[in-house]
Each structure stands twice: as structure tokens, then as C-alpha cells.
Short mmCIF file of C-alpha atoms in Angstrom, two decimals:
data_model
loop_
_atom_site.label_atom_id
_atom_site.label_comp_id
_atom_site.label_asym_id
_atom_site.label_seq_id
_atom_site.Cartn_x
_atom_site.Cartn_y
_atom_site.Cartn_z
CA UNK A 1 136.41 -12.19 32.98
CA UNK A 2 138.05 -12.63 29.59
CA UNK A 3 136.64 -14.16 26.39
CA UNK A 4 137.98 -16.07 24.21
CA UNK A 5 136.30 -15.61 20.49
CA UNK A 6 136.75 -18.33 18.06
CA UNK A 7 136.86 -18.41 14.02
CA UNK A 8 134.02 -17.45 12.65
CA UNK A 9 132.12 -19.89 10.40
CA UNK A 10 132.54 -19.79 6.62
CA UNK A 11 129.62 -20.22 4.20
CA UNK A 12 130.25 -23.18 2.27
CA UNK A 13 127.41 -23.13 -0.44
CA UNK A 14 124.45 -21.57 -0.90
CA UNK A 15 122.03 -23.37 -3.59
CA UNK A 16 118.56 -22.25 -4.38
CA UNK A 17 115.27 -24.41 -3.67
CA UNK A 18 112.01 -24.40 -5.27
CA UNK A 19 111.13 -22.02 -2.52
CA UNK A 20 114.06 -20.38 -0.82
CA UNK A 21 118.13 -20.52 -0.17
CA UNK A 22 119.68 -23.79 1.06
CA UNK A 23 122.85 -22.35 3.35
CA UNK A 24 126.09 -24.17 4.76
CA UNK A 25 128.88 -23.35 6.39
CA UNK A 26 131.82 -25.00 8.09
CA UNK A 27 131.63 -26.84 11.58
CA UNK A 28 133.36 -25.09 14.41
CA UNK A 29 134.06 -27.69 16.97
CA UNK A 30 133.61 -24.95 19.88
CA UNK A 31 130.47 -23.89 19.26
CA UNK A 32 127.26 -24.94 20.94
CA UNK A 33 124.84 -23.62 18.06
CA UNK A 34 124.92 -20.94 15.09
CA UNK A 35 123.04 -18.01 14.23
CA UNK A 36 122.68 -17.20 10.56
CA UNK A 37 121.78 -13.82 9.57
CA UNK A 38 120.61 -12.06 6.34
CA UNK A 39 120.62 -8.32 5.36
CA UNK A 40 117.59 -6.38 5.21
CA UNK A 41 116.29 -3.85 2.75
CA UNK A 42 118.19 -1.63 4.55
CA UNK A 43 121.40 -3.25 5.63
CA UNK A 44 120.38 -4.91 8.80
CA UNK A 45 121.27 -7.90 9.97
CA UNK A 46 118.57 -9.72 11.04
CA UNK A 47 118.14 -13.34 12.60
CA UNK A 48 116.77 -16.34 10.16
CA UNK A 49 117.47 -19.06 13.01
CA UNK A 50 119.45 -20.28 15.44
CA UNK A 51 120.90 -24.34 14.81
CA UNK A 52 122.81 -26.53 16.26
CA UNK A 53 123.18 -28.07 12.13
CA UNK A 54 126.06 -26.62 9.80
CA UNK A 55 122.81 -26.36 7.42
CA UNK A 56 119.31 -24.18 6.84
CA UNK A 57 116.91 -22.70 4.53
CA UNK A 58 116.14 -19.21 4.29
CA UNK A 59 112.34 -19.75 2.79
CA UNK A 60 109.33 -18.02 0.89
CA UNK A 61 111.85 -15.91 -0.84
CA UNK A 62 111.14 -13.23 -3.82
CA UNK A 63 112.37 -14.78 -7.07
CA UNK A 64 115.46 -12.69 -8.66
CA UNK A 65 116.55 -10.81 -5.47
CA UNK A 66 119.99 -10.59 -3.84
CA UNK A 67 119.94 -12.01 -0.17
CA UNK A 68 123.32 -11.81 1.41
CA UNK A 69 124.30 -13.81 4.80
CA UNK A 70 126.32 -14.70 7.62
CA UNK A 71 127.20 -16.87 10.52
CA UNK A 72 128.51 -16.56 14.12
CA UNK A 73 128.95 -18.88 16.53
CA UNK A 74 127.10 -18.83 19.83
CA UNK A 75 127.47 -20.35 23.25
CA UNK A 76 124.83 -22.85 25.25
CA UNK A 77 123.54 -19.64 26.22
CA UNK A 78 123.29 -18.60 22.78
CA UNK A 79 125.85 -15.64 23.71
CA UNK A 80 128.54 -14.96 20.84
CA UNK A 81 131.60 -16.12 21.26
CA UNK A 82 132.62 -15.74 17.27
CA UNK A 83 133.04 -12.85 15.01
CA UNK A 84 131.18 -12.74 11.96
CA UNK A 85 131.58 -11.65 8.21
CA UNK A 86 130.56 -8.49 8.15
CA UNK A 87 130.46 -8.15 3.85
CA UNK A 88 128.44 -11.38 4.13
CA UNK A 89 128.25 -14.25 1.31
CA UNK A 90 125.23 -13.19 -1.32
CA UNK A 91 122.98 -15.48 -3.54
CA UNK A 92 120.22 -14.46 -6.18
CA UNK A 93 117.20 -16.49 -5.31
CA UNK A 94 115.99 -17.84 -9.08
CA UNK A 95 112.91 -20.13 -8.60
CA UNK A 96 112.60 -22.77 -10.68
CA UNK A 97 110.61 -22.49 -13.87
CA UNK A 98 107.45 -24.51 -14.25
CA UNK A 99 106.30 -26.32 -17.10
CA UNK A 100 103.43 -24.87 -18.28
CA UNK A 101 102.29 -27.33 -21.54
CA UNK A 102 103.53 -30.17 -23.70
CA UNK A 103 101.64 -31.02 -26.85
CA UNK A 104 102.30 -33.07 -29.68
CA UNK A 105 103.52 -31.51 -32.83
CA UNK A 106 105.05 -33.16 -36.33
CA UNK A 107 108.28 -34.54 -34.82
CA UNK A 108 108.37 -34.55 -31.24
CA UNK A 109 106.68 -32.97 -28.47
CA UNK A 110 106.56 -29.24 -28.34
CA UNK A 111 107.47 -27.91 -24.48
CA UNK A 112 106.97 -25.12 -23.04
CA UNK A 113 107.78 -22.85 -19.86
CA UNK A 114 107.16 -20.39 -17.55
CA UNK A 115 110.07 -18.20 -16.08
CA UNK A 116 109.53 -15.20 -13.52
CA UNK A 117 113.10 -14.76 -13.36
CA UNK A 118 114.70 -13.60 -16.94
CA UNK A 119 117.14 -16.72 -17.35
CA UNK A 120 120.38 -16.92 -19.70
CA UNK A 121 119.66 -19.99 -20.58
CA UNK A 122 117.33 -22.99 -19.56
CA UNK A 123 118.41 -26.59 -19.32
CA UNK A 124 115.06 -29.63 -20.29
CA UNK A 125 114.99 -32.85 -18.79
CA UNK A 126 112.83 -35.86 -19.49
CA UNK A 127 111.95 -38.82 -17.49
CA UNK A 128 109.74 -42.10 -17.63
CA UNK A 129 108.05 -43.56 -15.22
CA UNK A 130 110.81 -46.09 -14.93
CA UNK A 131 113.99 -43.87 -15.08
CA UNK A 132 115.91 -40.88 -13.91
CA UNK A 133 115.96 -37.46 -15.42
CA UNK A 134 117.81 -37.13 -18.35
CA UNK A 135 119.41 -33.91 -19.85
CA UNK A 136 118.19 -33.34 -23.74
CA UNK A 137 118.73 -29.83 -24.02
CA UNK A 138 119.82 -26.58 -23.59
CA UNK A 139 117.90 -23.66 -24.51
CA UNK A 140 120.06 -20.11 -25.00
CA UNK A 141 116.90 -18.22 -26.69
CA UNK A 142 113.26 -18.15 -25.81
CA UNK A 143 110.74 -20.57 -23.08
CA UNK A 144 110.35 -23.32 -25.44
CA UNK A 145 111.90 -26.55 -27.24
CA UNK A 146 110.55 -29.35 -29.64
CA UNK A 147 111.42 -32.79 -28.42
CA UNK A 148 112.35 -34.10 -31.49
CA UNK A 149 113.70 -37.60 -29.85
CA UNK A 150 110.42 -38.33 -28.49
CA UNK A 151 109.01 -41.41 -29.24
CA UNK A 152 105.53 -42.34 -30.26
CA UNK A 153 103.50 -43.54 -27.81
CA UNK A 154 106.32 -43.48 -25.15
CA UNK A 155 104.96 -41.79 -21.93
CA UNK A 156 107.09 -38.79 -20.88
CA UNK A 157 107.63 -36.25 -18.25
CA UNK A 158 109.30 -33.01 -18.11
CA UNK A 159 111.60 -30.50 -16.19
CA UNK A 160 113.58 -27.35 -16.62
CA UNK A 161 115.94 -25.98 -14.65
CA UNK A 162 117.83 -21.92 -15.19
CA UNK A 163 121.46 -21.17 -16.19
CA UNK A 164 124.12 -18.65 -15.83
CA UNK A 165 125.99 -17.13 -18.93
CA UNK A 166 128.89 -19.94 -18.43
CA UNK A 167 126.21 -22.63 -18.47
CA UNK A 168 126.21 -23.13 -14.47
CA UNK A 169 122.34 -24.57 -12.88
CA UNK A 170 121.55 -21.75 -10.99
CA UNK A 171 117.84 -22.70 -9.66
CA UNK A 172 116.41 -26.10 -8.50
CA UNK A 173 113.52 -27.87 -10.25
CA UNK A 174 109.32 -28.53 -9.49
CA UNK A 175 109.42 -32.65 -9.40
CA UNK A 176 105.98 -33.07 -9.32
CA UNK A 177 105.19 -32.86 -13.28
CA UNK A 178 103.16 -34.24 -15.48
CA UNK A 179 103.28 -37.34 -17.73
CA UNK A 180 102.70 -37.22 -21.69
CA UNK A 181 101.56 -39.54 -24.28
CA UNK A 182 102.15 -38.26 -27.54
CA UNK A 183 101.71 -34.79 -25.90
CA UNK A 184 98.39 -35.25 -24.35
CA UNK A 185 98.55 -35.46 -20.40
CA UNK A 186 97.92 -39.08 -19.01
CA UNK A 187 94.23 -39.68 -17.47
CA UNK A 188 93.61 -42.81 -15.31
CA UNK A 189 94.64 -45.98 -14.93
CA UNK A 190 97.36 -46.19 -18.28
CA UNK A 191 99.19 -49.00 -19.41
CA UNK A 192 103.03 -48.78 -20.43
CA UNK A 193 105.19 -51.98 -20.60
CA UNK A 194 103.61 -54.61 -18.90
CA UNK A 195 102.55 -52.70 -16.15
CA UNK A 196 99.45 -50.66 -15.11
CA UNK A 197 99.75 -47.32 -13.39
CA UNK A 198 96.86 -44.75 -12.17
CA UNK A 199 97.35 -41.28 -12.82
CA UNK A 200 95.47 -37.95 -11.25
CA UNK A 201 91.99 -37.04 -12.91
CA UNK A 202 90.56 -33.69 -13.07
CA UNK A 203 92.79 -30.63 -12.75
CA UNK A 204 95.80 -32.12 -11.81
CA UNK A 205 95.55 -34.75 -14.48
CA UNK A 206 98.89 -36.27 -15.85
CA UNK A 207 100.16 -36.03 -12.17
CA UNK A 208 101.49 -40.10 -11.20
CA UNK A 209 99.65 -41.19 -7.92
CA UNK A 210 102.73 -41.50 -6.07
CA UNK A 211 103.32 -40.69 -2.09
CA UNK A 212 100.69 -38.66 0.19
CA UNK A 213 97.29 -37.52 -1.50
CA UNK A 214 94.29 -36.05 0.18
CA UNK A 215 90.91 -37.38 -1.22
CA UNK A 216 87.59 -36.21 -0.13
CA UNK A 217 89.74 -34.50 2.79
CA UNK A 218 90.90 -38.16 3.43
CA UNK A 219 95.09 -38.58 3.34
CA UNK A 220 95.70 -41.54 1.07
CA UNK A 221 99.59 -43.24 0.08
CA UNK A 222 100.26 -44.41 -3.36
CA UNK A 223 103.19 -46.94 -4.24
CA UNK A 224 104.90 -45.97 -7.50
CA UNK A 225 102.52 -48.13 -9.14
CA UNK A 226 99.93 -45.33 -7.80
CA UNK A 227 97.99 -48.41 -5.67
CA UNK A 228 96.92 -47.61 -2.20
CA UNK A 229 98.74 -49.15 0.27
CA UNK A 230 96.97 -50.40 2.99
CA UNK A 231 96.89 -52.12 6.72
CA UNK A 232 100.91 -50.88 6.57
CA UNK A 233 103.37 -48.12 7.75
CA UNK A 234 103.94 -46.35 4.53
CA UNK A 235 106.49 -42.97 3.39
CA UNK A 236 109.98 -43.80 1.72
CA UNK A 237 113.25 -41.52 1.78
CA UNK A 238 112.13 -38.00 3.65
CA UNK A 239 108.48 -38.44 4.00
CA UNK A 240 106.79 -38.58 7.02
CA UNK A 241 105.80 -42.59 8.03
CA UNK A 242 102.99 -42.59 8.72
CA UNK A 243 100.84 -45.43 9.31
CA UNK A 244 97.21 -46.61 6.00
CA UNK A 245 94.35 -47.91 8.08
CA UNK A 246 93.00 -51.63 6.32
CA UNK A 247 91.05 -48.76 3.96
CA UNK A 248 94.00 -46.98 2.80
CA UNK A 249 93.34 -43.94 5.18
CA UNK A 250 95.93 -42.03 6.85
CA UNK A 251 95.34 -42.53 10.45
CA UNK A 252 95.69 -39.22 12.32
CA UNK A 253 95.32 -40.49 16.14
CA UNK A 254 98.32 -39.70 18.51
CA UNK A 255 98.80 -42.87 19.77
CA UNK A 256 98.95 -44.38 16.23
CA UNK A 257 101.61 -41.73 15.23
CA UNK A 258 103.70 -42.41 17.77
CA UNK A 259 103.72 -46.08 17.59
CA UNK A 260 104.38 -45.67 13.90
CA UNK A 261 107.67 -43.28 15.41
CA UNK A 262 108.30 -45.80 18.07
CA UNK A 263 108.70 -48.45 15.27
CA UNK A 264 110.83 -46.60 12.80
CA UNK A 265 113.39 -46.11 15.83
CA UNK A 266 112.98 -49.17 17.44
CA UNK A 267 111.89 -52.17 15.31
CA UNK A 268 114.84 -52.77 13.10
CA UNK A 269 114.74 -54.58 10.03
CA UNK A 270 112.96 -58.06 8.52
CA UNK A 271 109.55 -59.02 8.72
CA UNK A 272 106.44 -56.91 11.07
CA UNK A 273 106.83 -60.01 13.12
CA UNK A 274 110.27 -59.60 13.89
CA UNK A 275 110.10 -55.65 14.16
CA UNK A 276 106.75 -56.57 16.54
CA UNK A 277 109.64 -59.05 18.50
CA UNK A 278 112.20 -56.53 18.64
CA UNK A 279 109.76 -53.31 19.90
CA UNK A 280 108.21 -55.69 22.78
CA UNK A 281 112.22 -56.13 23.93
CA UNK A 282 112.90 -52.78 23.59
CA UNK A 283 109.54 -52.10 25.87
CA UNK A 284 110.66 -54.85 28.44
CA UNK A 285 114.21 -53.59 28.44
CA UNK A 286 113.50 -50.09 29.27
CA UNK A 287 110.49 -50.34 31.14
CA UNK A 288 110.15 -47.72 33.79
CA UNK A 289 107.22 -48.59 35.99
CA UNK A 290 105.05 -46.18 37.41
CA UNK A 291 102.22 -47.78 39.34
CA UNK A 292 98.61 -46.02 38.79
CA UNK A 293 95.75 -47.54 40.06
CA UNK A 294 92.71 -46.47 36.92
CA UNK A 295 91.75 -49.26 34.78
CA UNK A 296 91.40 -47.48 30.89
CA UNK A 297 87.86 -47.71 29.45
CA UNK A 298 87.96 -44.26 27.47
CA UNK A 299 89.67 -43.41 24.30
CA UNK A 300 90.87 -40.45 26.45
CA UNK A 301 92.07 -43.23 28.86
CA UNK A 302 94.17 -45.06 26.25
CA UNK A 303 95.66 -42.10 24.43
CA UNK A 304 96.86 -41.22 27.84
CA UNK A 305 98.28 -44.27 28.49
CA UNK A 306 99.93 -45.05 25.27
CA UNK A 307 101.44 -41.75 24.92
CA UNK A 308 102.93 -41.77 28.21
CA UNK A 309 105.04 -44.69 27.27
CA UNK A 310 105.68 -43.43 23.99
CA UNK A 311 106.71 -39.56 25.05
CA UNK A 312 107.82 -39.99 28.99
CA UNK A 313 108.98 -43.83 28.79
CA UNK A 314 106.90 -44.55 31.72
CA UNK A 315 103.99 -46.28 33.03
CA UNK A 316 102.00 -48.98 34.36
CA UNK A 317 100.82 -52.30 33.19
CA UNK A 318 97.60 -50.70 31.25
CA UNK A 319 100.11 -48.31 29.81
CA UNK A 320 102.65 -50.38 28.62
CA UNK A 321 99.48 -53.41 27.10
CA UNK A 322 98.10 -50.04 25.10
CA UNK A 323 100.97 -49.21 23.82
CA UNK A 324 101.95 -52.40 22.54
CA UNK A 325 98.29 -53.11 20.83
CA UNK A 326 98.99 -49.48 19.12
CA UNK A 327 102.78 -51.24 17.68
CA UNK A 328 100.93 -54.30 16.68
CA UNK A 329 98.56 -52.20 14.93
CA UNK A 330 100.82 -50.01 12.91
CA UNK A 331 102.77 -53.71 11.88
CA UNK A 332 99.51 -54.86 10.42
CA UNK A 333 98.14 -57.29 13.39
CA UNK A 334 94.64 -57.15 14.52
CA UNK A 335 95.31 -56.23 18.05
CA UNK A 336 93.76 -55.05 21.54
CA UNK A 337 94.06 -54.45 25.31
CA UNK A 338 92.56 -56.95 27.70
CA UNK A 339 92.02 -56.14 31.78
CA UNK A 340 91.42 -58.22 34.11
CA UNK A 341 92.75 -60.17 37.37
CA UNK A 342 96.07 -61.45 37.78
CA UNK A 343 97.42 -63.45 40.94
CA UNK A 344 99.43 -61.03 43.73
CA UNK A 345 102.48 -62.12 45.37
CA UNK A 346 100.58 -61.12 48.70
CA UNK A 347 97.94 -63.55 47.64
CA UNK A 348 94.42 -63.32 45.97
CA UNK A 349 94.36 -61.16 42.47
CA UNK A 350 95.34 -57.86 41.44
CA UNK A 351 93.91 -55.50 38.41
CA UNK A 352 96.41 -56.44 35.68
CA UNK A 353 96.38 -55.18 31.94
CA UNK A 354 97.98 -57.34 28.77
CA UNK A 355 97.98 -57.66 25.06
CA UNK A 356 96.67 -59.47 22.84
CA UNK A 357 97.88 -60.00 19.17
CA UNK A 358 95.87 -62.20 15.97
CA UNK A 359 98.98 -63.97 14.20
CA UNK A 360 98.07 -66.66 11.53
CA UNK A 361 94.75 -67.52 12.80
CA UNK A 362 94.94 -67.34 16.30
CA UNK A 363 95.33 -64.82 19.26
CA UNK A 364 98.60 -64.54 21.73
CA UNK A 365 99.57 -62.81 24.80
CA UNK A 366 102.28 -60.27 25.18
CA UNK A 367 102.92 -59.02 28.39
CA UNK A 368 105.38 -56.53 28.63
CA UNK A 369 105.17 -55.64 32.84
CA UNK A 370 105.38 -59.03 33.67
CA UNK A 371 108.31 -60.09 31.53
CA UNK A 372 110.08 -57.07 32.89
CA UNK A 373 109.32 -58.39 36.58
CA UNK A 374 109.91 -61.55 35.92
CA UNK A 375 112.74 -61.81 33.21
CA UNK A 376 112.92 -65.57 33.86
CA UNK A 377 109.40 -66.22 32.12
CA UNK A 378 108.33 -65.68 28.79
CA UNK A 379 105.33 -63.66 28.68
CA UNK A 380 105.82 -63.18 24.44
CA UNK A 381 103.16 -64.90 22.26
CA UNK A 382 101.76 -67.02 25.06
CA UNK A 383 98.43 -68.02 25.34
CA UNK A 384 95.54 -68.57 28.29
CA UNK A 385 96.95 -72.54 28.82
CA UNK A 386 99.86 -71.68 28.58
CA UNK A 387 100.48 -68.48 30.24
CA UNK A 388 103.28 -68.55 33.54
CA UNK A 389 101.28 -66.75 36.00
CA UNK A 390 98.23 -68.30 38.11
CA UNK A 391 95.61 -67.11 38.48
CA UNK A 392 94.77 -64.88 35.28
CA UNK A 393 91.70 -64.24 33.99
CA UNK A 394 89.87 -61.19 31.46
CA UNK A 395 87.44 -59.25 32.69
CA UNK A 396 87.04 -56.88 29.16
CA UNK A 397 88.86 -56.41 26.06
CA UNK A 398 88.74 -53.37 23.74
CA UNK A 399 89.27 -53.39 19.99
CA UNK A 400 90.93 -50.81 18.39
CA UNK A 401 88.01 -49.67 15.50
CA UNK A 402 88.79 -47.50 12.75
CA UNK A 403 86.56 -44.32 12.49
CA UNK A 404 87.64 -41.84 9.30
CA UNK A 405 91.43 -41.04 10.27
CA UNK A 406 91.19 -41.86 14.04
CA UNK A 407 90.91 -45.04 16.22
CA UNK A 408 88.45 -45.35 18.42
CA UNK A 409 88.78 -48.34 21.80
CA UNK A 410 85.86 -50.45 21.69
CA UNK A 411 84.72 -52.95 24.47
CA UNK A 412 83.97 -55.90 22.86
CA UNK A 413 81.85 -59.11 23.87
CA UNK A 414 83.87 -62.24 24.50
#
């Protein structure tokens, strides 16, 4: 059996991160995946990872060595079907330097830097709180520079990044630096403009409470005011969401995760009302029912049952209430899961499990199972008088409590 071998892929770029080498290479419309391959210390060609991107990172690299690599193209079966390069495409990993002080001096701010890797030359940035990184220099002799532009009292941070001999960046840059005021770092809650921002104390001082910070072993998000957001999914451009418990905390809890996920892919844009409107349709719309007889009264219980809609798209009318309570939670609603009775179409009552959701003073039914069986009805934001189905009654209800960075399901008097 003959086969046929394909072009093999050509490196595109390789650029340097803080930590390792960022490697592309061109698309090859037959191939399945890639395998991209580096030399070892002694010529080798040895596997970093197999992709089915036209991108990867080689990581924890040493600073100022030579790593050469290559592609080929593989098969479903990961089998070859594409030659390779066999001189390879090298790259000098240079990590980025780190600023290491800034203090004020008689005309500016005096910076300096730390270098493991020997550079040519060294190009300094400065930033505000309130604008991009600016180039103000470039430095052809020695690991420091005197910011003579600096303004007093102006809050400033720093970054430096290596160059070649023909002026060419050839590492990438440490973003999380420290801010400045008249070369001191800034401590606390500071003042510039008109607005307020909090800034790291301790060690890390000068550091802008911006993003994911662990306090007290307690995961925290700050806006770029460095306030805690609360009650909200939080994370912006390649973070994580996540979803800040009414305290601020992190919540760590499976089912809270995924219903954070399950919003981010499902709810759309607008208000958490209308991405709480467009998840339940989503749910109703691709319900696939799976009929289980257990009523939940555990944690372990609802986990189960959440995640099982969330990771296998499946289950019964206890799953499907959970989950929803978990989406309503993550939007910022008070929310829990309700069982009870509900009237059979063979007659008398059935075990039956619903939603229920606190919007502007008052609490509604969602009920995802039933809308899907009976698209006709509206089974969205009802409540008990006005509900389609007869009879219906509670029997318990379960609040979801906050406990640290977990959720706990609490039965709850009524």
C-alpha cells in the first residue's frame, strides 16, 4: 500500500516569552495534527507536543541557549505522512530582563535592571495607570537609565525589553511591575487624577491590584480600579472566568465552575437577566432526558446532578432544576432547587424537581423539564398561582450557602 507524503510544514516565527519559545508554522490542509520537535544536547530530535494548532510553546527554557526545531505532519493516527526539516529553524531563548529598582534622583527617576542574558542593547518603557507602554529609550551601554522626562508626582511604571546589534526586540517583557511616585513604590490605597486606586502592601508593594490575587489562601479579583468584585463572573481577555462569591471569594466548587463555563458559551450578551433567559433556552432546547428516580438532598447529590448536565448534556428533572440554580447563581440571583409533587399524566402526583430564582424582590419558577415536554407552556419566571401544571406543590427547598471557596446545599425552612 503506497503513501502519499505531503509538504512538510514551514516554521513561520519563533518569538521568545517570558518563559520559553512561542513557535508557528504554516497550515497544511492534509494533515490531521503536527508534531514539533527540538534538538537535544546531543542532536536528537525529541518530541515537545503533538497539536492539532499551527502554534505552541516550548517552556521553562535556559536563558541564552540555542534551541533549534521542526515540524511534520501526522495522520489521525498520528503516523507521518510529511517529511521534515532536517537542519531545523533555531532561536536563542533571551528572557526578559526584570526591573530590579526605580528611585528618585535630581531630574528624573533613576531605573535600573537585571539581565541574565548579556544584551546589545536594552529598550525602557513607561506606563500609567491610564495608558499604554510607551518607548523612552534605548540603552547601548550598561543596566541603567535616568528618566529625565519624568514628572513630579506623576505615578509611573516600568519595562525593559533586549535588543540585537541592528536594534531588533529579541525577548518579551515581565508586565506585572511596579508603580512609582517620585521613585518611591506606591503603598495602598493612592490617589492620581480624580480617581482612587489600591495598590499591594508588604513585599510586593507598588504591584496595582488588578486580576486574580490569593489572600489568606483565599482567590480574590480586582477591577483596574484594584476593588473586589463581587456576587459576579469576573476575568477579562485570557483569564480564566471564574465566578466572586457576594464576599469577593473565588468560588472553587465544580458545579459553580461549570455553570460559570456554561454561561460564557451559552448566555450571549446584555444584561444577567437576559444571559439567565438565553441559558434556560439553550437548557430546554437541548434537553436530553434521562429519567432517574433519587430525589438530591446531598451536596454529593447536587454536584452529581449539575455536572451531569453540564459535562454529559443529560439528565432528569432534579438535574436539569440544579443546574439552572448553579447559572442563576454565577449571574448574581439568589437562587435554589425545590422538590416536591407534581401532577402525572397517569393521574395522582409524581416526584418533580424545579427552580427557583429572587428577581427584584420576589421569587419565580423556571422549569426547564417541563417546558421541554410541554413547549406550548411557559414554565420561565412563573410563579405558584400562576404556574400551568395542576397539582404542584414543594415538599423542600435547598439554598445554595457559601462556605470559604465552596457551596454548600442547604435545606431550608419554608
Amino acid at each position: 500500500k503506497s503513501i502519499n507524503y505531503i509538504q512538510a510544514p514551514k516554521i513561520t516565527s519563533i518569538k521568545n516569552t517570558t518563559t520559553g519559545s512561542q513557535i508557528s508554522w504554516s497550515k497544511c490542509n492534509c494533515a490531521a495534527k503536527y508534531r514539533v520537535l527540538y534538538k537535544d544536547k546531543n542532536g536528537n530530535w525529541k518530541t515537545i507536543e503533538i497539536t492539532d494548532k499551527t502554534t505552541t510553546t516550548h517552556k521553562n527554557l535556559t536563558n541564552g541557549l540555542k534551541y533549534t526545531y521542526t515540524v511534520r505532519c501526522l495522520d489521525k493516527n498520528n503516523k507521518y505522512i510529511s517529511g521534515f526539516n532536517a537542519v531545523g529553524t533555531s532561536n536563542t531563548f533571551i528572557a526578559p530582563p526584570k526591573i530590579v529598582s526605580v528611585s528618585g534622583v535630581s531630574g528624573g527617576n533613576l531605573v535600573k535592571w537585571k539581565s541574565d542574558f548579556k544584551a546589545v542593547g536594552y529598550r525602557l518603557y513607561r506606563k500609567t495607570v491610564d495608558s499604554s507602554w510607551q518607548s523612552i529609550a534605548d540603552v547601548k551601554s550598561g543596566t541603567q537609565y535616568t528618566d529625565k522626562s519624568a514628572k513630579k508626582n506623576v505615578v509611573y511604571s516600568y519595562m525593559v525589553r533586549c535588543l540585537d546589534k541592528n536594534g531588533k526586540i529579541v525577548s518579551s517583557y515581565i508586565t506585572d511591575n511596579k508603580y512609582y511616585k517620585n521613585g518611591t513604590a506606591c503603598d495602598g490605597k493612592v490617589k492620581i487624577g480624580t480617581k482612587y486606586y489600591k495598590f499591594i502592601n508588604g513585599v510586593y508593594k507598588g504591584l496595582l491590584k488588578t486580576g486574580y490575587h490569593t489572600v489568606n489562601g483565599k482567590e480574590y479579583y480586582y477591577n483596574s480600579n484594584g476593588d473586589i468584585l463581587k456576587n459576579c463572573i469576573v476575568g477579562s481577555g485570557s483569564q480564566k472566568r471564574k465566578y466572586a462569591s457576594p464576599s469577593g471569594v473565588i468560588i472553587k466548587s465544580a458545579e459553580i465552575q461549570a455553570a460559570v463555563d456554561f454561561v460564557v458559551a451559552h448566555g450571549g450578551s446584555g444584561t444577567s437577566y437576559q444571559k439567565l433567559t438565553n441559558c434556560y433556552k439553550y437548557l430546554v432546547k437541548n434537553c436530553v432526558y434521562k429519567r432517574d428516580y433519587g430525589i438530591p438532598s446531598t451536596n454529593a447529590n447536587f454536584k452529581e446532578r449539575a455536572l451531569s448536565v453540564f459535562n454529559k448534556n443529560c439528565g432528569n428533572c432534579f438535574a436539569y432544576s440544579t443546574a439552572l440554580s448553579c447559572i442563576s447563581r454565577v449571574l448574581g440571583f439568589d437562587s435554589r432547587e425545590v422538590t416536591g409533587q407534581i401532577g402525572s399524566r397517569y393521574g395522582g402526583v409524581t416526584p418533580h424537581g424545579w427552580n427557583e430564582t429572587y428577581i427584584d424582590g420576589k421569587w419565580y419558577i423556571s422549569d426547564v423539564i417541563m417546558e421541554w415536554e410541554y413547549p406550548a407552556c411557559n414554565y420561565y419566571m412563573r410563579t405558584y398561582a400562576n404556574y400551568p401544571t395542576r397539582p404542584f406543590y414543594a415538599e423542600q427547598k435547598y439554598n445554595i450557602v457559601f462556605n470559604g471557596d465552596e457551596i454548600n446545599w442547604k435545606k431550608i425552612s419554608f
